[in-house]
Short mmCIF file of C-alpha atoms and ligand atoms in Angstrom, two decimals:
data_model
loop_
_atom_site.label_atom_id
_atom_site.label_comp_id
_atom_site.label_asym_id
_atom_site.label_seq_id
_atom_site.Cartn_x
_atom_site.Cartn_y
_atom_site.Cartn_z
CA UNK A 1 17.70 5.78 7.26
CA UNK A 2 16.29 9.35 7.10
CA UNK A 3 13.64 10.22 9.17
CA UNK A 4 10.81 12.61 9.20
CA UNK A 5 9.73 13.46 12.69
CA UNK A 6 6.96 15.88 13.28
CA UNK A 7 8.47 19.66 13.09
CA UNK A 8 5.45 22.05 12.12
CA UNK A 9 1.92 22.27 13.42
CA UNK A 10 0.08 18.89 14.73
CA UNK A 11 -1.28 17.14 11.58
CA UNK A 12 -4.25 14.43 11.79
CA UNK A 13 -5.78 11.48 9.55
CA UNK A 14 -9.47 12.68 9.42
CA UNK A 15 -11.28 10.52 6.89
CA UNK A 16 -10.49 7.20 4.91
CA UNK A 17 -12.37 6.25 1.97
CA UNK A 18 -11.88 2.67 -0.15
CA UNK A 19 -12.84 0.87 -3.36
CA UNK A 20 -12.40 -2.74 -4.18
CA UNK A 21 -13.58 -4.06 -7.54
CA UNK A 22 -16.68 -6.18 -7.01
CA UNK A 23 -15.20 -9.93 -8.70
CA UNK A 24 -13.37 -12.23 -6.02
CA UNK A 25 -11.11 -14.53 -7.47
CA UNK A 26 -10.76 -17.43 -5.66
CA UNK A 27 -7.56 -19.53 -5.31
CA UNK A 28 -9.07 -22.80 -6.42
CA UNK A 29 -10.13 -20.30 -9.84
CA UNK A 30 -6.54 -19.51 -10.61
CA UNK A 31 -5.80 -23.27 -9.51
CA UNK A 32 -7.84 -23.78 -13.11
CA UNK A 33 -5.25 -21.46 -14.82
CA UNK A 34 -1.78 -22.45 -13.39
CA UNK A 35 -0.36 -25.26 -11.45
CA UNK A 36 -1.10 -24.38 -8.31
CA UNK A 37 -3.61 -25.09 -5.43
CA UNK A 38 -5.89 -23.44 -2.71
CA UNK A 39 -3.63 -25.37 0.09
CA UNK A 40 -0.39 -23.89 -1.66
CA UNK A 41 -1.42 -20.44 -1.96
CA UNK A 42 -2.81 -20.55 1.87
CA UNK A 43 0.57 -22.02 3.30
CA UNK A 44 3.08 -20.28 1.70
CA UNK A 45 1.41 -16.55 1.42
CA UNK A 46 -2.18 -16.29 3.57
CA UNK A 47 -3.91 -15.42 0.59
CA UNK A 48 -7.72 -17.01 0.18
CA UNK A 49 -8.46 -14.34 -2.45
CA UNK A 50 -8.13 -11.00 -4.16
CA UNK A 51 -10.92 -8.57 -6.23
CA UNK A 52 -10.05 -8.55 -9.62
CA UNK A 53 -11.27 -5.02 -11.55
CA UNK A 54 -13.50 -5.47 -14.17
CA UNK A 55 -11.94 -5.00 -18.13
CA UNK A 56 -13.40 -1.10 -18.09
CA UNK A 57 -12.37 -0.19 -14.71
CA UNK A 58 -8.60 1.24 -14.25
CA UNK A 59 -6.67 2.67 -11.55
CA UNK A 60 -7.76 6.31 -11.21
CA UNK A 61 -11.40 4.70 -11.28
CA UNK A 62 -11.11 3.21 -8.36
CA UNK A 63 -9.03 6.29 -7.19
CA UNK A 64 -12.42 8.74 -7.86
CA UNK A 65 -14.21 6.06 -5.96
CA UNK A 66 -12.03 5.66 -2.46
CA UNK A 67 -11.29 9.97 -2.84
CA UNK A 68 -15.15 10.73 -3.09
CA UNK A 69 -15.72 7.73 -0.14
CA UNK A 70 -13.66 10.33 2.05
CA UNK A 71 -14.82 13.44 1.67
CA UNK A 72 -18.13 11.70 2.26
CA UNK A 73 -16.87 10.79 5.41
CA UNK A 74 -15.33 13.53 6.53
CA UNK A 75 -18.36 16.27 5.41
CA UNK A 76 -16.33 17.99 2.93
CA UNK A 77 -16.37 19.38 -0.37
CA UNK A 78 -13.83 18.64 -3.84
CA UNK A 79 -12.98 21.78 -3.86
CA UNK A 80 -11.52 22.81 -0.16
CA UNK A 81 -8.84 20.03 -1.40
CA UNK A 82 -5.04 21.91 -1.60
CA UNK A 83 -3.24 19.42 -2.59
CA UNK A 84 -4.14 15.49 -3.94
CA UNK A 85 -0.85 12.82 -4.18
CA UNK A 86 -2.03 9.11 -6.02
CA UNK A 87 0.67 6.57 -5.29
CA UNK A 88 0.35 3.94 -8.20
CA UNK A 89 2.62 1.76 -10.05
CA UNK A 90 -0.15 1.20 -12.57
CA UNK A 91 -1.24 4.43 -13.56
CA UNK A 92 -4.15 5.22 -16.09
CA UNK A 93 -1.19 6.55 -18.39
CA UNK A 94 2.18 7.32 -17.92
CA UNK A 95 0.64 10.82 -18.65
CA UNK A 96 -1.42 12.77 -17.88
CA UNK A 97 -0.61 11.72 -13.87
CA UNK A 98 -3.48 10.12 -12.66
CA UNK A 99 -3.61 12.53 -10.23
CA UNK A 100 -4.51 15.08 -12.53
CA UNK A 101 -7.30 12.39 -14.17
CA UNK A 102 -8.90 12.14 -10.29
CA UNK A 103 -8.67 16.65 -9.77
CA UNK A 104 -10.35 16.66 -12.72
CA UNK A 105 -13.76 14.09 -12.00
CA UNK A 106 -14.01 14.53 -7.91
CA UNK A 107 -14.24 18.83 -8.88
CA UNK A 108 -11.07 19.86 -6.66
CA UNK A 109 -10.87 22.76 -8.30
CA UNK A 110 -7.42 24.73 -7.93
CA UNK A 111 -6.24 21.90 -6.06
CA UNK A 112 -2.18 20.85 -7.25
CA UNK A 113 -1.05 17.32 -7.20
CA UNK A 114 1.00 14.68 -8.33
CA UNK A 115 1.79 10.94 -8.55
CA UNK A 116 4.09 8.97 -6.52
CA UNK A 117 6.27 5.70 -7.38
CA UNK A 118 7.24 3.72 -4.53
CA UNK A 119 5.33 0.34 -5.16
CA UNK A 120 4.08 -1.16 -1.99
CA UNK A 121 5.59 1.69 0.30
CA UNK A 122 4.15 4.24 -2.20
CA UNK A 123 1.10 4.69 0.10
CA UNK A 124 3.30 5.43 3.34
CA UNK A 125 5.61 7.60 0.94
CA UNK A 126 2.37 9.30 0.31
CA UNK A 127 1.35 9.97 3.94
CA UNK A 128 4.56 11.39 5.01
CA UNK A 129 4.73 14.00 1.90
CA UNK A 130 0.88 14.94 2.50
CA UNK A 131 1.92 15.07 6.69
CA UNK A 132 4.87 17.47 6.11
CA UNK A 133 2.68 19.78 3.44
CA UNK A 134 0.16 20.40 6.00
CA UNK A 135 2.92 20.36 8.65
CA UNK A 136 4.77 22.98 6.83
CA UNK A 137 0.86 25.16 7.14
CA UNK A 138 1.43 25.73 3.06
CA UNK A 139 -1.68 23.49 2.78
CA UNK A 140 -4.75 22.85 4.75
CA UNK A 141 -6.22 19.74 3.18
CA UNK A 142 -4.11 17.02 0.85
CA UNK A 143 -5.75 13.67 -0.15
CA UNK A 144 -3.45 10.76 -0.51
CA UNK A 145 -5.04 7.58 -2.43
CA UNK A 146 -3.19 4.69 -3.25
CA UNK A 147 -4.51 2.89 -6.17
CA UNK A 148 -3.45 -0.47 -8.37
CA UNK A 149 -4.61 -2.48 -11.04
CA UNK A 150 -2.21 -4.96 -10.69
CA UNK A 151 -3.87 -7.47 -12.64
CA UNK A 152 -3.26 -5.24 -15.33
CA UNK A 153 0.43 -5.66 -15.20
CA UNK A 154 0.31 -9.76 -13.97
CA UNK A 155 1.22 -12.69 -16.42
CA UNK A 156 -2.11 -14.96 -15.84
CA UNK A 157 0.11 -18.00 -16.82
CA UNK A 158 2.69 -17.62 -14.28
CA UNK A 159 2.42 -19.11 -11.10
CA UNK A 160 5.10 -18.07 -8.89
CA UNK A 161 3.32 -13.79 -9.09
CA UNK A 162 -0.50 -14.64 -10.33
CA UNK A 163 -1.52 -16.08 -7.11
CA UNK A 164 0.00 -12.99 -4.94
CA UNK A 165 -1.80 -9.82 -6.45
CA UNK A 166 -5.19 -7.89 -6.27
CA UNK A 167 -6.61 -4.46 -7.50
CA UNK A 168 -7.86 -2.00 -4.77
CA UNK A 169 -7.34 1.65 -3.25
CA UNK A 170 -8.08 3.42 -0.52
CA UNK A 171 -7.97 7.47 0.38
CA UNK A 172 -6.91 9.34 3.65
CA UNK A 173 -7.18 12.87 3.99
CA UNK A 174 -4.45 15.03 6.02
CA UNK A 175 -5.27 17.99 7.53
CA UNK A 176 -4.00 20.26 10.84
CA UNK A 177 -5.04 18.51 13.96
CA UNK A 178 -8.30 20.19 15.50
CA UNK A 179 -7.61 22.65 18.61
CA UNK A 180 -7.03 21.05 21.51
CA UNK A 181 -5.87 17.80 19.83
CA UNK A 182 -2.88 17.91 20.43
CA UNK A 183 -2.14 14.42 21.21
CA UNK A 184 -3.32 13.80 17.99
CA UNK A 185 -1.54 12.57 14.42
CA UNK A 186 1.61 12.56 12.83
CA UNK A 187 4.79 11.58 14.81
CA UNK A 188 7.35 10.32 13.01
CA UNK A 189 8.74 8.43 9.86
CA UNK A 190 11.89 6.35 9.51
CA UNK A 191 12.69 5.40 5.56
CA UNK A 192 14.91 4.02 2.73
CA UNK A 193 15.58 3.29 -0.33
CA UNK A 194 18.13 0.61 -1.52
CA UNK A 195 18.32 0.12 -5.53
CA UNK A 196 20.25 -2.72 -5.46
CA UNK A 197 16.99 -4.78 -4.89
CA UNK A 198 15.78 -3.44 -8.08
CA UNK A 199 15.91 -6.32 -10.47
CA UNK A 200 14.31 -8.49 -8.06
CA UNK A 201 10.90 -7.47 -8.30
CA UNK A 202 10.36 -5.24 -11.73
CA UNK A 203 8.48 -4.61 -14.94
CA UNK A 204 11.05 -5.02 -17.61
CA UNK A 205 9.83 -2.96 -20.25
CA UNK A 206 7.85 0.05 -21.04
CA UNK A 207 9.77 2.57 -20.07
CA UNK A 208 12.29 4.47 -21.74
CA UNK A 209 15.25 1.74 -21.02
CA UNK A 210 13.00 -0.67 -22.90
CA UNK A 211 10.54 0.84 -24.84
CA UNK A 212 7.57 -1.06 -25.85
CA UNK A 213 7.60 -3.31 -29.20
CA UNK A 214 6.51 -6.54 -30.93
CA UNK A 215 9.35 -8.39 -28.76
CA UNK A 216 8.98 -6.62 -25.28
CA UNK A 217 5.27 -7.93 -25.39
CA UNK A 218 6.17 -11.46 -26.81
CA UNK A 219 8.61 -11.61 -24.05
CA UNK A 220 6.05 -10.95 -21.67
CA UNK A 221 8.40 -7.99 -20.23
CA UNK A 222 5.33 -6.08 -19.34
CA UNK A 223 4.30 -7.84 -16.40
CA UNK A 224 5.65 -8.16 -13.06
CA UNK A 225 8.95 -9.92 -12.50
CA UNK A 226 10.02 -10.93 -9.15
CA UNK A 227 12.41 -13.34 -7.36
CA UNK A 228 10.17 -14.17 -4.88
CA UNK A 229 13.12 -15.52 -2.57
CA UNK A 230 15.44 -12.75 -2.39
CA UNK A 231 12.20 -10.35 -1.95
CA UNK A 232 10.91 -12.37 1.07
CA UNK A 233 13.99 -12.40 2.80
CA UNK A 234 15.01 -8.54 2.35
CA UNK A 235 11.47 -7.53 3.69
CA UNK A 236 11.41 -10.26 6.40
CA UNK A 237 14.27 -8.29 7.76
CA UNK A 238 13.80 -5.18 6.99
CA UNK A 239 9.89 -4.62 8.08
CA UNK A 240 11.84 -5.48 11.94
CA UNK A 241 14.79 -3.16 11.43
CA UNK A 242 12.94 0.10 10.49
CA UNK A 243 10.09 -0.81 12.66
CA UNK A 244 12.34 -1.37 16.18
CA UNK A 245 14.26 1.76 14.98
CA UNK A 246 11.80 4.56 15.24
CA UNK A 247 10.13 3.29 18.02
CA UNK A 248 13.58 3.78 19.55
CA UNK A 249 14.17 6.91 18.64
CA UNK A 250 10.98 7.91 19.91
CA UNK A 251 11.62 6.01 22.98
CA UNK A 252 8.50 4.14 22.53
CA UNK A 253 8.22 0.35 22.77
CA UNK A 254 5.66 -2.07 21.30
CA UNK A 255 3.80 -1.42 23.94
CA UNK A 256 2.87 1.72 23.46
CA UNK A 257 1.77 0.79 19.79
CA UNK A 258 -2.31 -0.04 19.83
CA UNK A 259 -1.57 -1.48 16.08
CA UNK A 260 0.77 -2.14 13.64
CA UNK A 261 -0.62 -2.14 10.13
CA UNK A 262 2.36 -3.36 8.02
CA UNK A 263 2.05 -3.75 4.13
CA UNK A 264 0.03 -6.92 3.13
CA UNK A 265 2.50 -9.00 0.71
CA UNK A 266 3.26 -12.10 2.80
CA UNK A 267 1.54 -13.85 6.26
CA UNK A 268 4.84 -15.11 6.46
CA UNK A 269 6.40 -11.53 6.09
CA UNK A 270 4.14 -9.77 8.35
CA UNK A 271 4.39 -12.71 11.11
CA UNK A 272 7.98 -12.98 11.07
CA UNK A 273 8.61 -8.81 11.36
CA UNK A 274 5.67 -9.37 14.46
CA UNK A 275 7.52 -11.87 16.19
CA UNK A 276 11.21 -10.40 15.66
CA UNK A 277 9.81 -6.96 17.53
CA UNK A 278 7.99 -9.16 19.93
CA UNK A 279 4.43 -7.57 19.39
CA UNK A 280 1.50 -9.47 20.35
CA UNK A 281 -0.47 -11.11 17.03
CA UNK A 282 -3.56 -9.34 18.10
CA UNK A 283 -2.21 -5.91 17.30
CA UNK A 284 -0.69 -6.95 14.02
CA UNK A 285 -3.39 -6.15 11.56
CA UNK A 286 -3.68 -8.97 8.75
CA UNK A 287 -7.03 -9.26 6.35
CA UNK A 288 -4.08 -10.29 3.24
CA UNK A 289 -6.79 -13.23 3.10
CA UNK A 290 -9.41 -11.46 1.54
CA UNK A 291 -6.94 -9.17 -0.79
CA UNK A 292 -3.94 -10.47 -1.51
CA UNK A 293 -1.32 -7.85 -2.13
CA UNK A 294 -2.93 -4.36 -3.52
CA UNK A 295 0.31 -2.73 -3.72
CA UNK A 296 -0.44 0.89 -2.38
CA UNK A 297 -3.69 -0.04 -1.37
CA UNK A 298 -2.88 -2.66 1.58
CA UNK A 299 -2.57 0.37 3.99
CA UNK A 300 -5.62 2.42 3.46
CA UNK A 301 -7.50 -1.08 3.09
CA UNK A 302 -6.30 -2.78 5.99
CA UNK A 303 -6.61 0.55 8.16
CA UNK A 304 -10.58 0.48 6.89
CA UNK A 305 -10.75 -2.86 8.27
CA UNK A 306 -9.13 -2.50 11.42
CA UNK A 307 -11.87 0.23 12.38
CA UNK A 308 -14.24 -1.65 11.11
CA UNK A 309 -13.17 -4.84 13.49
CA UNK A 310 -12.89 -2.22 16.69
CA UNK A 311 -9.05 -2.58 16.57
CA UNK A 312 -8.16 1.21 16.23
CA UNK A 313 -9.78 3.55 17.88
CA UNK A 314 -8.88 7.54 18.79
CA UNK A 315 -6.29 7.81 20.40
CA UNK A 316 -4.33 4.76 19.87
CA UNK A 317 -1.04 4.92 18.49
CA UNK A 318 -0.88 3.09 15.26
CA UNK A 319 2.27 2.05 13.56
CA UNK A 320 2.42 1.56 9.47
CA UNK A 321 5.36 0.11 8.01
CA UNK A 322 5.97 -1.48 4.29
CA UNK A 323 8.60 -2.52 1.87
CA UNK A 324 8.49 -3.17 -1.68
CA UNK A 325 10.08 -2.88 -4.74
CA UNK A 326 12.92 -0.53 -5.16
CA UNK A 327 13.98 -0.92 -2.30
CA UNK A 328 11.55 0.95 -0.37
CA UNK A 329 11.57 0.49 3.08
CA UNK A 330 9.43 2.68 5.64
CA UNK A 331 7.52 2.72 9.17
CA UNK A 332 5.66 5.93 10.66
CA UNK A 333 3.85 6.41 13.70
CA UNK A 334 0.55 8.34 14.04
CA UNK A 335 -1.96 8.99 16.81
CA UNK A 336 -5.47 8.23 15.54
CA UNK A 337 -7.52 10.94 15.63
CA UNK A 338 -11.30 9.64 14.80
O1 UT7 B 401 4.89 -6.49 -2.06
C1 UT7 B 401 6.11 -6.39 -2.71
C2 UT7 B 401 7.07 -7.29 -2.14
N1 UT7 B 401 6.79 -8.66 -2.50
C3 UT7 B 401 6.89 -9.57 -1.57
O2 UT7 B 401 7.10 -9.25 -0.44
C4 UT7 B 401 6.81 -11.02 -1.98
C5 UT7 B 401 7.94 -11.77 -1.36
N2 UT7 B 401 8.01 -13.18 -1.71
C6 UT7 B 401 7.10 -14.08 -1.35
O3 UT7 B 401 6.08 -13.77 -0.81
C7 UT7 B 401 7.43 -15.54 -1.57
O4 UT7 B 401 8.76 -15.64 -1.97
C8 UT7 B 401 6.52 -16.23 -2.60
C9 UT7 B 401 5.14 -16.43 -2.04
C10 UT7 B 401 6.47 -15.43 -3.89
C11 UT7 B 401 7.08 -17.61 -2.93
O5 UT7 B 401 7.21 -18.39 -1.74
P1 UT7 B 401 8.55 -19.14 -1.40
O6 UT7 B 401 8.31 -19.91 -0.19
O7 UT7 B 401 9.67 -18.14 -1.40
O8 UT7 B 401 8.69 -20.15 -2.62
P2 UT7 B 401 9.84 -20.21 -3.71
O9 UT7 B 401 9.80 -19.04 -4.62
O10 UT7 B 401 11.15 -20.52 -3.05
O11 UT7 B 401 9.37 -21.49 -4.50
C12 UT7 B 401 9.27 -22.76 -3.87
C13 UT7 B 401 8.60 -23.71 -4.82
C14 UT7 B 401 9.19 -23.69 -6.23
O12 UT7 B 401 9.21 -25.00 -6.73
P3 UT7 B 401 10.56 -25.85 -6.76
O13 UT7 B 401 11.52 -25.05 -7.60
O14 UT7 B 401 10.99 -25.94 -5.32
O15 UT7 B 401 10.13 -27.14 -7.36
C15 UT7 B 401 8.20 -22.87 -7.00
O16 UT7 B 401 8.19 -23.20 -8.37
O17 UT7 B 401 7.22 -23.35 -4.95
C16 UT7 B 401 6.90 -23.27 -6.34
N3 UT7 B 401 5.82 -22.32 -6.51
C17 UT7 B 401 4.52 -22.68 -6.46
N4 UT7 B 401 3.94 -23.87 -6.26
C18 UT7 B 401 2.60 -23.89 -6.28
C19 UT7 B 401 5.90 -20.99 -6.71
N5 UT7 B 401 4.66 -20.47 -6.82
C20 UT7 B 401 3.81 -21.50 -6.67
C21 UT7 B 401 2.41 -21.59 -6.68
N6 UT7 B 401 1.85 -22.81 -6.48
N7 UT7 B 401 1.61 -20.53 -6.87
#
């Protein structure tokens, strides 16, 4: 695995903003659609329900939304943004980026940016790029938002993936840790990717392998694929591996971590990773209940809510760690710094 550990100058999270469509879908509402049930769907994933976006609202929407709920928070203007990354698998477009969709409506004027594919990790991909621009002191202030639609991209008539996804984003900005701080923000990353998961969780067509016609749609290739199975056991395993291995080569133990805030895809996932590193349940953040898997914005979301609940606080060391489809696989450690 490569890792990323802090080189430059000290680099903090200062503000987190988030958007969640209004609609809740229940489980007992898709139990109308599919054969399925509330008991099922609670058992086997965690999941009591997930916001659903409204037909008019897509990704960068809710992108503009969580980016402007930041720089709320944080006192700051569009335009004293450098740099702005969206990690997305369901992007307004395939172009323009949606990056360049959200520069445009928040005002960051002069600002660069891109988007990032990494599906569920795309969010911690996100943080480490934005960490090692501001790191690198080539940029002051870089907004990373992580933003899906998923139901966009989900086949309403098939069980086994309906039940597991939601639409939501959230926002953090990066910026050079404030004098004195020192103790404060980025420490390290551990990640990987590993392609010979990729037909194992997919969208068939669309792209340039498949490009879209009368029989990609028929065949329903333009929703999400997945073999649940082989997914579930890769991430079981893998959330463990790259979480025990950079807290070892940080020589840091679970201890030391105030909470882990691993991607939201699975209970079963996120409890099995807890127990293999032996980290007590209360400092494994889980709210998968109220969203169901948001892709790249589990992170940002779940962060929000740990705040919210008093279970991060300055100074605490919190540990974020996801896989999804690719492979990606990734963990990094921060000091909170709010
Ligand atoms: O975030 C990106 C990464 N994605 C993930 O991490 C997801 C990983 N995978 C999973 O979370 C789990 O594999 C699932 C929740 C998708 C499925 O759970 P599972 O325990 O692995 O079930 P399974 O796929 O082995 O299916 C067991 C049974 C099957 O029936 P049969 O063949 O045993 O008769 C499925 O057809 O459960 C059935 N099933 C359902 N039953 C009721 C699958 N989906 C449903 C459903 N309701 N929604």
């Amino acid at each position: 695995m490569i890792g990323t550990a802090a080189a430059g100058r000290p680099v903090s999270i200062t503000g987190l903003g988030s958007r969640v469509p209004d609609r809740i879908v229940t489980n007992d509402e898709l139990a109308r659609l599919v054969d399925t049930s509330d008991e099922w769907i609670v058992e086997r994933t965690g999941i009591r329900e997930r916001h659903i976006a409204a037909p008019e609202m897509a990704t960068s929407d809710m992108a503009i939304e969580a980016a402007r709920c930041a720089l709320r928070q944080r006192g700051i203007d569009a335009t004293e943004i450098n740099a702005l990354i969206v990690c997305t698998v369901t992007p307004d477009h395939f172009f323009p980026s949606t990056a360049c969709l959200v520069q445009n409506s928040i005002g960051a004027k002069g600002a660069w940016g891109f988007d990032l594919i990494a599906a569920c990790s795309g969010f911690l991909y996100g943080l480490t790029v934005g960490a090692n621009l501001v790191m690198a002191g080539t940029h002051k202030k870089v907004l990373v938002i992580g933003s899906d639609t998923m139901s966009r991209i989900i086949d309403y008539t098939d069980r086994a993936t309906c039940v597991l996804f939601g639409d939501g984003a959230g926002a953090m900005l990066i910026e050079p840790a404030s004098e004195g701080d020192d103790g404060s923000g980025f420490i390290d990353f551990l990640g990987e990717i590993d392609g010979s998961g990729g037909d194992f969780l997919k969208m068939p067509a669309g792209g340039s392998r498949q490009p879209a016609s009368h029989e990609t749609v028929d065949r329903k290739l333009h929703f999400v694929h997945q073999e649940g199975s082989q997914v579930f056991k890769y991430a079981s395993r893998k959330m463990h591996e790259v979480c025990r291995d950079l807290l070892e080569r940080n020589g840091l133990t679970v201890d030391d971590v105030g909470i882990m805030i691993p991607h939201q895809a699975n209970i079963r996932i996120i409890k099995a990773a807890g127990d293999r590193l032996g980290i007590a349940p209360e400092r494994v953040m889980i709210n998968i209940e109220r969203y169901g898997n948001t892709t790249a914005g589990t992170l940002p979301l779940a962060t929000r809510d740990a705040i919210a609940e008093g279970r991060l606080k300055k100074g605490d060391i919190v540990m974020f760690a996801a896989v999804g489809a690719g492979y990606t696989v990734g963990a990094s450690l921060w000091r909170w710094a709010y």
